[in-house]
């Protein structure tokens, strides 16, 4: 999985897989792997225009967009322990 370790904007995000430990995985259209952002447990992130949220596994959840895709603006300075912000929305 590609690690998000610098400021990044992802377009065409089909869904977001999140966990309670602060990790967000972004499924991008036409990509075979998730883009992974590893935040700390108190990291700042918000997702607008959510259609639904489903449980994937014990502490994992999947967020689906209201529209076709999310656009996600991601702040990161390193591979782990980022504090954000991460902001996702539908255009």
PDB file of N, CA and C in Angstrom:
ATOM      1  N   UNK A   1       0.828  -1.181   0.000  1.00  0.00           N
ATOM      2  CA  UNK A   1       0.000   0.000   0.000  1.00  0.00           C
ATOM      3  C   UNK A   1       0.869   1.241   0.000  1.00  0.00           C
ATOM      4  N   UNK A   2       0.603   2.183  -0.891  1.00  0.00           N
ATOM      5  CA  UNK A   2       1.341   3.448  -0.851  1.00  0.00           C
ATOM      6  C   UNK A   2       1.015   4.224   0.431  1.00  0.00           C
ATOM      7  N   UNK A   3       2.029   4.744   1.096  1.00  0.00           N
ATOM      8  CA  UNK A   3       1.873   5.523   2.319  1.00  0.00           C
ATOM      9  C   UNK A   3       1.771   7.004   1.980  1.00  0.00           C
ATOM     10  N   UNK A   4       0.806   7.691   2.550  1.00  0.00           N
ATOM     11  CA  UNK A   4       0.696   9.137   2.397  1.00  0.00           C
ATOM     12  C   UNK A   4       1.571   9.765   3.476  1.00  0.00           C
ATOM     13  N   UNK A   5       2.665  10.392   3.068  1.00  0.00           N
ATOM     14  CA  UNK A   5       3.624  10.948   4.027  1.00  0.00           C
ATOM     15  C   UNK A   5       3.933  12.419   3.761  1.00  0.00           C
ATOM     16  N   UNK A   6       3.169  13.039   2.868  1.00  0.00           N
ATOM     17  CA  UNK A   6       3.296  14.474   2.604  1.00  0.00           C
ATOM     18  C   UNK A   6       1.933  14.991   2.172  1.00  0.00           C
ATOM     19  N   UNK A   7       1.800  16.320   2.062  1.00  0.00           N
ATOM     20  CA  UNK A   7       0.513  16.894   1.657  1.00  0.00           C
ATOM     21  C   UNK A   7       0.098  16.286   0.321  1.00  0.00           C
ATOM     22  N   UNK A   8      -1.143  15.771   0.281  1.00  0.00           N
ATOM     23  CA  UNK A   8      -1.639  15.054  -0.886  1.00  0.00           C
ATOM     24  C   UNK A   8      -3.115  15.368  -1.094  1.00  0.00           C
ATOM     25  N   UNK A   9      -3.528  15.452  -2.351  1.00  0.00           N
ATOM     26  CA  UNK A   9      -4.945  15.538  -2.696  1.00  0.00           C
ATOM     27  C   UNK A   9      -5.272  14.310  -3.537  1.00  0.00           C
ATOM     28  N   UNK A  10      -6.215  13.509  -3.064  1.00  0.00           N
ATOM     29  CA  UNK A  10      -6.660  12.321  -3.792  1.00  0.00           C
ATOM     30  C   UNK A  10      -8.037  12.601  -4.381  1.00  0.00           C
ATOM     31  N   UNK A  11      -8.176  12.373  -5.661  1.00  0.00           N
ATOM     32  CA  UNK A  11      -9.469  12.515  -6.329  1.00  0.00           C
ATOM     33  C   UNK A  11      -9.954  11.134  -6.723  1.00  0.00           C
ATOM     34  N   UNK A  12     -11.242  10.986  -6.912  1.00  0.00           N
ATOM     35  CA  UNK A  12     -11.797   9.698  -7.316  1.00  0.00           C
ATOM     36  C   UNK A  12     -11.766   8.656  -6.217  1.00  0.00           C
ATOM     37  N   UNK A  13     -11.923   9.088  -4.965  1.00  0.00           N
ATOM     38  CA  UNK A  13     -11.913   8.151  -3.833  1.00  0.00           C
ATOM     39  C   UNK A  13     -13.280   7.469  -3.752  1.00  0.00           C
ATOM     40  N   UNK A  14     -13.299   6.168  -3.980  1.00  0.00           N
ATOM     41  CA  UNK A  14     -14.543   5.400  -4.015  1.00  0.00           C
ATOM     42  C   UNK A  14     -15.095   5.110  -2.621  1.00  0.00           C
ATOM     43  N   UNK A  15     -14.224   4.872  -1.667  1.00  0.00           N
ATOM     44  CA  UNK A  15     -14.609   4.699  -0.266  1.00  0.00           C
ATOM     45  C   UNK A  15     -13.373   4.858   0.607  1.00  0.00           C
ATOM     46  N   UNK A  16     -13.633   5.030   1.896  1.00  0.00           N
ATOM     47  CA  UNK A  16     -12.560   5.181   2.883  1.00  0.00           C
ATOM     48  C   UNK A  16     -12.730   4.083   3.916  1.00  0.00           C
ATOM     49  N   UNK A  17     -11.666   3.361   4.177  1.00  0.00           N
ATOM     50  CA  UNK A  17     -11.651   2.324   5.200  1.00  0.00           C
ATOM     51  C   UNK A  17     -10.905   2.909   6.394  1.00  0.00           C
ATOM     52  N   UNK A  18     -11.577   3.002   7.535  1.00  0.00           N
ATOM     53  CA  UNK A  18     -10.972   3.615   8.712  1.00  0.00           C
ATOM     54  C   UNK A  18     -10.892   2.655   9.871  1.00  0.00           C
ATOM     55  N   UNK A  19     -10.095   3.030  10.864  1.00  0.00           N
ATOM     56  CA  UNK A  19      -9.983   2.215  12.071  1.00  0.00           C
ATOM     57  C   UNK A  19      -9.869   3.113  13.289  1.00  0.00           C
ATOM     58  N   UNK A  20     -10.157   2.541  14.434  1.00  0.00           N
ATOM     59  CA  UNK A  20     -10.102   3.275  15.685  1.00  0.00           C
ATOM     60  C   UNK A  20      -8.713   3.719  16.094  1.00  0.00           C
ATOM     61  N   UNK A  21      -7.677   3.159  15.490  1.00  0.00           N
ATOM     62  CA  UNK A  21      -6.321   3.542  15.868  1.00  0.00           C
ATOM     63  C   UNK A  21      -5.795   4.718  15.053  1.00  0.00           C
ATOM     64  N   UNK A  22      -6.637   5.324  14.199  1.00  0.00           N
ATOM     65  CA  UNK A  22      -6.229   6.516  13.462  1.00  0.00           C
ATOM     66  C   UNK A  22      -5.738   6.268  12.050  1.00  0.00           C
ATOM     67  N   UNK A  23      -5.923   5.076  11.525  1.00  0.00           N
ATOM     68  CA  UNK A  23      -5.491   4.775  10.156  1.00  0.00           C
ATOM     69  C   UNK A  23      -6.661   4.931   9.197  1.00  0.00           C
ATOM     70  N   UNK A  24      -6.403   5.621   8.076  1.00  0.00           N
ATOM     71  CA  UNK A  24      -7.391   5.754   7.010  1.00  0.00           C
ATOM     72  C   UNK A  24      -6.793   5.197   5.729  1.00  0.00           C
ATOM     73  N   UNK A  25      -7.539   4.329   5.061  1.00  0.00           N
ATOM     74  CA  UNK A  25      -7.136   3.765   3.776  1.00  0.00           C
ATOM     75  C   UNK A  25      -8.118   4.276   2.722  1.00  0.00           C
ATOM     76  N   UNK A  26      -7.578   4.832   1.645  1.00  0.00           N
ATOM     77  CA  UNK A  26      -8.381   5.450   0.604  1.00  0.00           C
ATOM     78  C   UNK A  26      -8.372   4.574  -0.645  1.00  0.00           C
ATOM     79  N   UNK A  27      -9.560   4.126  -1.081  1.00  0.00           N
ATOM     80  CA  UNK A  27      -9.697   3.340  -2.308  1.00  0.00           C
ATOM     81  C   UNK A  27      -9.932   4.319  -3.455  1.00  0.00           C
ATOM     82  N   UNK A  28      -8.955   4.431  -4.342  1.00  0.00           N
ATOM     83  CA  UNK A  28      -9.024   5.380  -5.451  1.00  0.00           C
ATOM     84  C   UNK A  28      -9.372   4.633  -6.734  1.00  0.00           C
ATOM     85  N   UNK A  29     -10.250   5.238  -7.505  1.00  0.00           N
ATOM     86  CA  UNK A  29     -10.693   4.660  -8.776  1.00  0.00           C
ATOM     87  C   UNK A  29      -9.497   4.231  -9.628  1.00  0.00           C
ATOM     88  N   UNK A  30      -9.587   3.049 -10.210  1.00  0.00           N
ATOM     89  CA  UNK A  30      -8.583   2.479 -11.112  1.00  0.00           C
ATOM     90  C   UNK A  30      -7.236   2.178 -10.451  1.00  0.00           C
ATOM     91  N   UNK A  31      -7.188   2.140  -9.132  1.00  0.00           N
ATOM     92  CA  UNK A  31      -5.966   1.772  -8.409  1.00  0.00           C
ATOM     93  C   UNK A  31      -6.178   0.400  -7.774  1.00  0.00           C
ATOM     94  N   UNK A  32      -5.135  -0.409  -7.750  1.00  0.00           N
ATOM     95  CA  UNK A  32      -5.225  -1.753  -7.181  1.00  0.00           C
ATOM     96  C   UNK A  32      -4.992  -1.788  -5.676  1.00  0.00           C
ATOM     97  N   UNK A  33      -4.363  -0.747  -5.138  1.00  0.00           N
ATOM     98  CA  UNK A  33      -4.028  -0.713  -3.721  1.00  0.00           C
ATOM     99  C   UNK A  33      -4.634   0.518  -3.065  1.00  0.00           C
ATOM    100  N   UNK A  34      -4.818   0.418  -1.752  1.00  0.00           N
ATOM    101  CA  UNK A  34      -5.255   1.569  -0.967  1.00  0.00           C
ATOM    102  C   UNK A  34      -4.086   2.526  -0.766  1.00  0.00           C
ATOM    103  N   UNK A  35      -4.391   3.821  -0.645  1.00  0.00           N
ATOM    104  CA  UNK A  35      -3.440   4.808  -0.156  1.00  0.00           C
ATOM    105  C   UNK A  35      -3.674   4.896   1.345  1.00  0.00           C
ATOM    106  N   UNK A  36      -2.637   4.732   2.133  1.00  0.00           N
ATOM    107  CA  UNK A  36      -2.772   4.655   3.584  1.00  0.00           C
ATOM    108  C   UNK A  36      -2.198   5.892   4.259  1.00  0.00           C
ATOM    109  N   UNK A  37      -3.008   6.482   5.133  1.00  0.00           N
ATOM    110  CA  UNK A  37      -2.598   7.607   5.975  1.00  0.00           C
ATOM    111  C   UNK A  37      -2.663   7.115   7.406  1.00  0.00           C
ATOM    112  N   UNK A  38      -1.546   7.209   8.109  1.00  0.00           N
ATOM    113  CA  UNK A  38      -1.474   6.734   9.492  1.00  0.00           C
ATOM    114  C   UNK A  38      -1.422   7.940  10.428  1.00  0.00           C
ATOM    115  N   UNK A  39      -2.552   8.184  11.060  1.00  0.00           N
ATOM    116  CA  UNK A  39      -2.635   9.271  12.017  1.00  0.00           C
ATOM    117  C   UNK A  39      -2.559   8.751  13.431  1.00  0.00           C
ATOM    118  N   UNK A  40      -2.465   9.674  14.368  1.00  0.00           N
ATOM    119  CA  UNK A  40      -2.534   9.269  15.772  1.00  0.00           C
ATOM    120  C   UNK A  40      -4.009   9.185  16.171  1.00  0.00           C
ATOM    121  N   UNK A  41      -4.297   8.660  17.337  1.00  0.00           N
ATOM    122  CA  UNK A  41      -5.679   8.443  17.757  1.00  0.00           C
ATOM    123  C   UNK A  41      -6.468   9.737  17.893  1.00  0.00           C
ATOM    124  N   UNK A  42      -5.809  10.854  18.144  1.00  0.00           N
ATOM    125  CA  UNK A  42      -6.480  12.146  18.296  1.00  0.00           C
ATOM    126  C   UNK A  42      -6.385  12.996  17.034  1.00  0.00           C
ATOM    127  N   UNK A  43      -6.040  12.401  15.923  1.00  0.00           N
ATOM    128  CA  UNK A  43      -5.848  13.142  14.677  1.00  0.00           C
ATOM    129  C   UNK A  43      -7.143  13.824  14.239  1.00  0.00           C
ATOM    130  N   UNK A  44      -6.975  14.932  13.547  1.00  0.00           N
ATOM    131  CA  UNK A  44      -8.112  15.701  13.055  1.00  0.00           C
ATOM    132  C   UNK A  44      -8.466  15.242  11.640  1.00  0.00           C
ATOM    133  N   UNK A  45      -9.660  14.710  11.488  1.00  0.00           N
ATOM    134  CA  UNK A  45     -10.140  14.366  10.154  1.00  0.00           C
ATOM    135  C   UNK A  45     -11.659  14.465  10.125  1.00  0.00           C
ATOM    136  N   UNK A  46     -12.180  14.860   8.958  1.00  0.00           N
ATOM    137  CA  UNK A  46     -13.624  14.924   8.805  1.00  0.00           C
ATOM    138  C   UNK A  46     -14.000  14.541   7.377  1.00  0.00           C
ATOM    139  N   UNK A  47     -15.175  13.957   7.256  1.00  0.00           N
ATOM    140  CA  UNK A  47     -15.678  13.496   5.969  1.00  0.00           C
ATOM    141  C   UNK A  47     -17.091  14.052   5.801  1.00  0.00           C
ATOM    142  N   UNK A  48     -17.301  14.821   4.738  1.00  0.00           N
ATOM    143  CA  UNK A  48     -18.618  15.383   4.429  1.00  0.00           C
ATOM    144  C   UNK A  48     -19.276  14.551   3.333  1.00  0.00           C
ATOM    145  N   UNK A  49     -20.552  14.786   3.128  1.00  0.00           N
ATOM    146  CA  UNK A  49     -21.305  14.169   2.028  1.00  0.00           C
ATOM    147  C   UNK A  49     -21.248  12.645   2.083  1.00  0.00           C
ATOM    148  N   UNK A  50     -21.518  12.099   3.264  1.00  0.00           N
ATOM    149  CA  UNK A  50     -21.469  10.645   3.481  1.00  0.00           C
ATOM    150  C   UNK A  50     -22.834  10.032   3.158  1.00  0.00           C
ATOM    151  N   UNK A  51     -22.822   9.002   2.333  1.00  0.00           N
ATOM    152  CA  UNK A  51     -24.048   8.267   2.030  1.00  0.00           C
ATOM    153  C   UNK A  51     -24.343   7.261   3.138  1.00  0.00           C
ATOM    154  N   UNK A  52     -23.318   6.464   3.493  1.00  0.00           N
ATOM    155  CA  UNK A  52     -23.508   5.471   4.548  1.00  0.00           C
ATOM    156  C   UNK A  52     -22.153   5.036   5.110  1.00  0.00           C
ATOM    157  N   UNK A  53     -22.232   4.473   6.309  1.00  0.00           N
ATOM    158  CA  UNK A  53     -21.053   3.911   6.975  1.00  0.00           C
ATOM    159  C   UNK A  53     -21.386   2.477   7.345  1.00  0.00           C
ATOM    160  N   UNK A  54     -20.493   1.565   7.011  1.00  0.00           N
ATOM    161  CA  UNK A  54     -20.688   0.150   7.320  1.00  0.00           C
ATOM    162  C   UNK A  54     -19.508  -0.353   8.143  1.00  0.00           C
ATOM    163  N   UNK A  55     -19.779  -1.319   9.006  1.00  0.00           N
ATOM    164  CA  UNK A  55     -18.697  -1.985   9.722  1.00  0.00           C
ATOM    165  C   UNK A  55     -18.055  -2.984   8.785  1.00  0.00           C
ATOM    166  N   UNK A  56     -16.732  -2.974   8.720  1.00  0.00           N
ATOM    167  CA  UNK A  56     -16.014  -3.914   7.870  1.00  0.00           C
ATOM    168  C   UNK A  56     -15.519  -5.094   8.691  1.00  0.00           C
ATOM    169  N   UNK A  57     -14.926  -4.803   9.823  1.00  0.00           N
ATOM    170  CA  UNK A  57     -14.415  -5.810  10.744  1.00  0.00           C
ATOM    171  C   UNK A  57     -14.595  -5.244  12.142  1.00  0.00           C
ATOM    172  N   UNK A  58     -13.985  -5.852  13.124  1.00  0.00           N
ATOM    173  CA  UNK A  58     -14.172  -5.447  14.515  1.00  0.00           C
ATOM    174  C   UNK A  58     -14.041  -3.949  14.737  1.00  0.00           C
ATOM    175  N   UNK A  59     -12.880  -3.385  14.469  1.00  0.00           N
ATOM    176  CA  UNK A  59     -12.695  -1.957  14.714  1.00  0.00           C
ATOM    177  C   UNK A  59     -12.533  -1.179  13.405  1.00  0.00           C
ATOM    178  N   UNK A  60     -12.945  -1.766  12.299  1.00  0.00           N
ATOM    179  CA  UNK A  60     -12.813  -1.120  10.988  1.00  0.00           C
ATOM    180  C   UNK A  60     -14.194  -0.722  10.474  1.00  0.00           C
ATOM    181  N   UNK A  61     -14.254   0.366   9.731  1.00  0.00           N
ATOM    182  CA  UNK A  61     -15.500   0.836   9.150  1.00  0.00           C
ATOM    183  C   UNK A  61     -15.220   1.354   7.752  1.00  0.00           C
ATOM    184  N   UNK A  62     -16.253   1.351   6.914  1.00  0.00           N
ATOM    185  CA  UNK A  62     -16.145   1.818   5.538  1.00  0.00           C
ATOM    186  C   UNK A  62     -17.095   2.997   5.365  1.00  0.00           C
ATOM    187  N   UNK A  63     -16.585   4.097   4.803  1.00  0.00           N
ATOM    188  CA  UNK A  63     -17.386   5.291   4.550  1.00  0.00           C
ATOM    189  C   UNK A  63     -17.571   5.432   3.041  1.00  0.00           C
ATOM    190  N   UNK A  64     -18.836   5.528   2.621  1.00  0.00           N
ATOM    191  CA  UNK A  64     -19.160   5.656   1.201  1.00  0.00           C
ATOM    192  C   UNK A  64     -19.669   7.072   0.899  1.00  0.00           C
ATOM    193  N   UNK A  65     -19.320   7.618  -0.271  1.00  0.00           N
ATOM    194  CA  UNK A  65     -19.727   8.995  -0.614  1.00  0.00           C
ATOM    195  C   UNK A  65     -21.184   9.089  -1.058  1.00  0.00           C
ATOM    196  N   UNK A  66     -21.775  10.254  -0.825  1.00  0.00           N
ATOM    197  CA  UNK A  66     -23.100  10.572  -1.331  1.00  0.00           C
ATOM    198  C   UNK A  66     -23.087  10.638  -2.853  1.00  0.00           C
ATOM    199  N   UNK A  67     -22.062  11.248  -3.374  1.00  0.00           N
ATOM    200  CA  UNK A  67     -21.901  11.358  -4.818  1.00  0.00           C
ATOM    201  C   UNK A  67     -21.108  10.180  -5.352  1.00  0.00           C
ATOM    202  N   UNK A  68     -20.559  10.362  -6.526  1.00  0.00           N
ATOM    203  CA  UNK A  68     -19.804   9.279  -7.150  1.00  0.00           C
ATOM    204  C   UNK A  68     -18.481   9.016  -6.425  1.00  0.00           C
ATOM    205  N   UNK A  69     -17.787  10.098  -6.031  1.00  0.00           N
ATOM    206  CA  UNK A  69     -16.462   9.978  -5.399  1.00  0.00           C
ATOM    207  C   UNK A  69     -16.256  11.062  -4.355  1.00  0.00           C
ATOM    208  N   UNK A  70     -15.309  10.795  -3.467  1.00  0.00           N
ATOM    209  CA  UNK A  70     -14.783  11.816  -2.565  1.00  0.00           C
ATOM    210  C   UNK A  70     -13.548  12.445  -3.198  1.00  0.00           C
ATOM    211  N   UNK A  71     -13.282  13.681  -2.812  1.00  0.00           N
ATOM    212  CA  UNK A  71     -11.983  14.317  -2.984  1.00  0.00           C
ATOM    213  C   UNK A  71     -11.435  14.446  -1.570  1.00  0.00           C
ATOM    214  N   UNK A  72     -10.197  14.019  -1.346  1.00  0.00           N
ATOM    215  CA  UNK A  72      -9.622  14.057   0.001  1.00  0.00           C
ATOM    216  C   UNK A  72      -8.344  14.882   0.004  1.00  0.00           C
ATOM    217  N   UNK A  73      -8.341  15.923   0.835  1.00  0.00           N
ATOM    218  CA  UNK A  73      -7.168  16.769   1.049  1.00  0.00           C
ATOM    219  C   UNK A  73      -6.509  16.285   2.332  1.00  0.00           C
ATOM    220  N   UNK A  74      -5.271  15.835   2.215  1.00  0.00           N
ATOM    221  CA  UNK A  74      -4.611  15.138   3.325  1.00  0.00           C
ATOM    222  C   UNK A  74      -3.316  15.852   3.684  1.00  0.00           C
ATOM    223  N   UNK A  75      -3.173  16.184   4.954  1.00  0.00           N
ATOM    224  CA  UNK A  75      -1.922  16.744   5.462  1.00  0.00           C
ATOM    225  C   UNK A  75      -1.143  15.630   6.157  1.00  0.00           C
ATOM    226  N   UNK A  76       0.114  15.492   5.816  1.00  0.00           N
ATOM    227  CA  UNK A  76       0.983  14.496   6.450  1.00  0.00           C
ATOM    228  C   UNK A  76       2.410  15.012   6.411  1.00  0.00           C
ATOM    229  N   UNK A  77       3.170  14.692   7.433  1.00  0.00           N
ATOM    230  CA  UNK A  77       4.570  15.076   7.506  1.00  0.00           C
ATOM    231  C   UNK A  77       5.498  13.872   7.581  1.00  0.00           C
ATOM    232  N   UNK A  78       4.906  12.700   7.806  1.00  0.00           N
ATOM    233  CA  UNK A  78       5.710  11.489   7.970  1.00  0.00           C
ATOM    234  C   UNK A  78       4.824  10.285   7.674  1.00  0.00           C
ATOM    235  N   UNK A  79       5.363   9.090   7.759  1.00  0.00           N
ATOM    236  CA  UNK A  79       4.596   7.883   7.444  1.00  0.00           C
ATOM    237  C   UNK A  79       3.649   7.452   8.558  1.00  0.00           C
ATOM    238  N   UNK A  80       3.951   7.794   9.810  1.00  0.00           N
ATOM    239  CA  UNK A  80       3.103   7.396  10.938  1.00  0.00           C
ATOM    240  C   UNK A  80       2.956   8.542  11.917  1.00  0.00           C
ATOM    241  N   UNK A  81       1.873   8.507  12.692  1.00  0.00           N
ATOM    242  CA  UNK A  81       1.680   9.474  13.765  1.00  0.00           C
ATOM    243  C   UNK A  81       1.306  10.866  13.309  1.00  0.00           C
ATOM    244  N   UNK A  82       0.668  11.000  12.161  1.00  0.00           N
ATOM    245  CA  UNK A  82       0.246  12.309  11.669  1.00  0.00           C
ATOM    246  C   UNK A  82      -0.947  12.821  12.469  1.00  0.00           C
ATOM    247  N   UNK A  83      -1.076  14.158  12.527  1.00  0.00           N
ATOM    248  CA  UNK A  83      -2.187  14.744  13.270  1.00  0.00           C
ATOM    249  C   UNK A  83      -3.230  15.368  12.355  1.00  0.00           C
ATOM    250  N   UNK A  84      -2.988  15.375  11.042  1.00  0.00           N
ATOM    251  CA  UNK A  84      -3.949  15.907  10.085  1.00  0.00           C
ATOM    252  C   UNK A  84      -3.747  17.378   9.838  1.00  0.00           C
ATOM    253  N   UNK A  85      -4.739  18.019   9.303  1.00  0.00           N
ATOM    254  CA  UNK A  85      -6.090  17.520   9.087  1.00  0.00           C
ATOM    255  C   UNK A  85      -6.226  16.718   7.794  1.00  0.00           C
ATOM    256  N   UNK A  86      -7.292  15.924   7.771  1.00  0.00           N
ATOM    257  CA  UNK A  86      -7.738  15.232   6.563  1.00  0.00           C
ATOM    258  C   UNK A  86      -9.173  15.689   6.343  1.00  0.00           C
ATOM    259  N   UNK A  87      -9.462  16.153   5.128  1.00  0.00           N
ATOM    260  CA  UNK A  87     -10.804  16.637   4.807  1.00  0.00           C
ATOM    261  C   UNK A  87     -11.258  15.992   3.508  1.00  0.00           C
ATOM    262  N   UNK A  88     -12.382  15.272   3.564  1.00  0.00           N
ATOM    263  CA  UNK A  88     -12.927  14.606   2.382  1.00  0.00           C
ATOM    264  C   UNK A  88     -14.336  15.126   2.114  1.00  0.00           C
ATOM    265  N   UNK A  89     -14.667  15.297   0.843  1.00  0.00           N
ATOM    266  CA  UNK A  89     -15.969  15.839   0.452  1.00  0.00           C
ATOM    267  C   UNK A  89     -16.281  15.404  -0.980  1.00  0.00           C
ATOM    268  N   UNK A  90     -17.530  15.546  -1.362  1.00  0.00           N
ATOM    269  CA  UNK A  90     -17.937  15.276  -2.743  1.00  0.00           C
ATOM    270  C   UNK A  90     -18.051  16.615  -3.468  1.00  0.00           C
ATOM    271  N   UNK A  91     -17.624  16.629  -4.724  1.00  0.00           N
ATOM    272  CA  UNK A  91     -17.723  17.864  -5.515  1.00  0.00           C
ATOM    273  C   UNK A  91     -19.080  17.960  -6.160  1.00  0.00           C
TER     274      UNK A  91
END
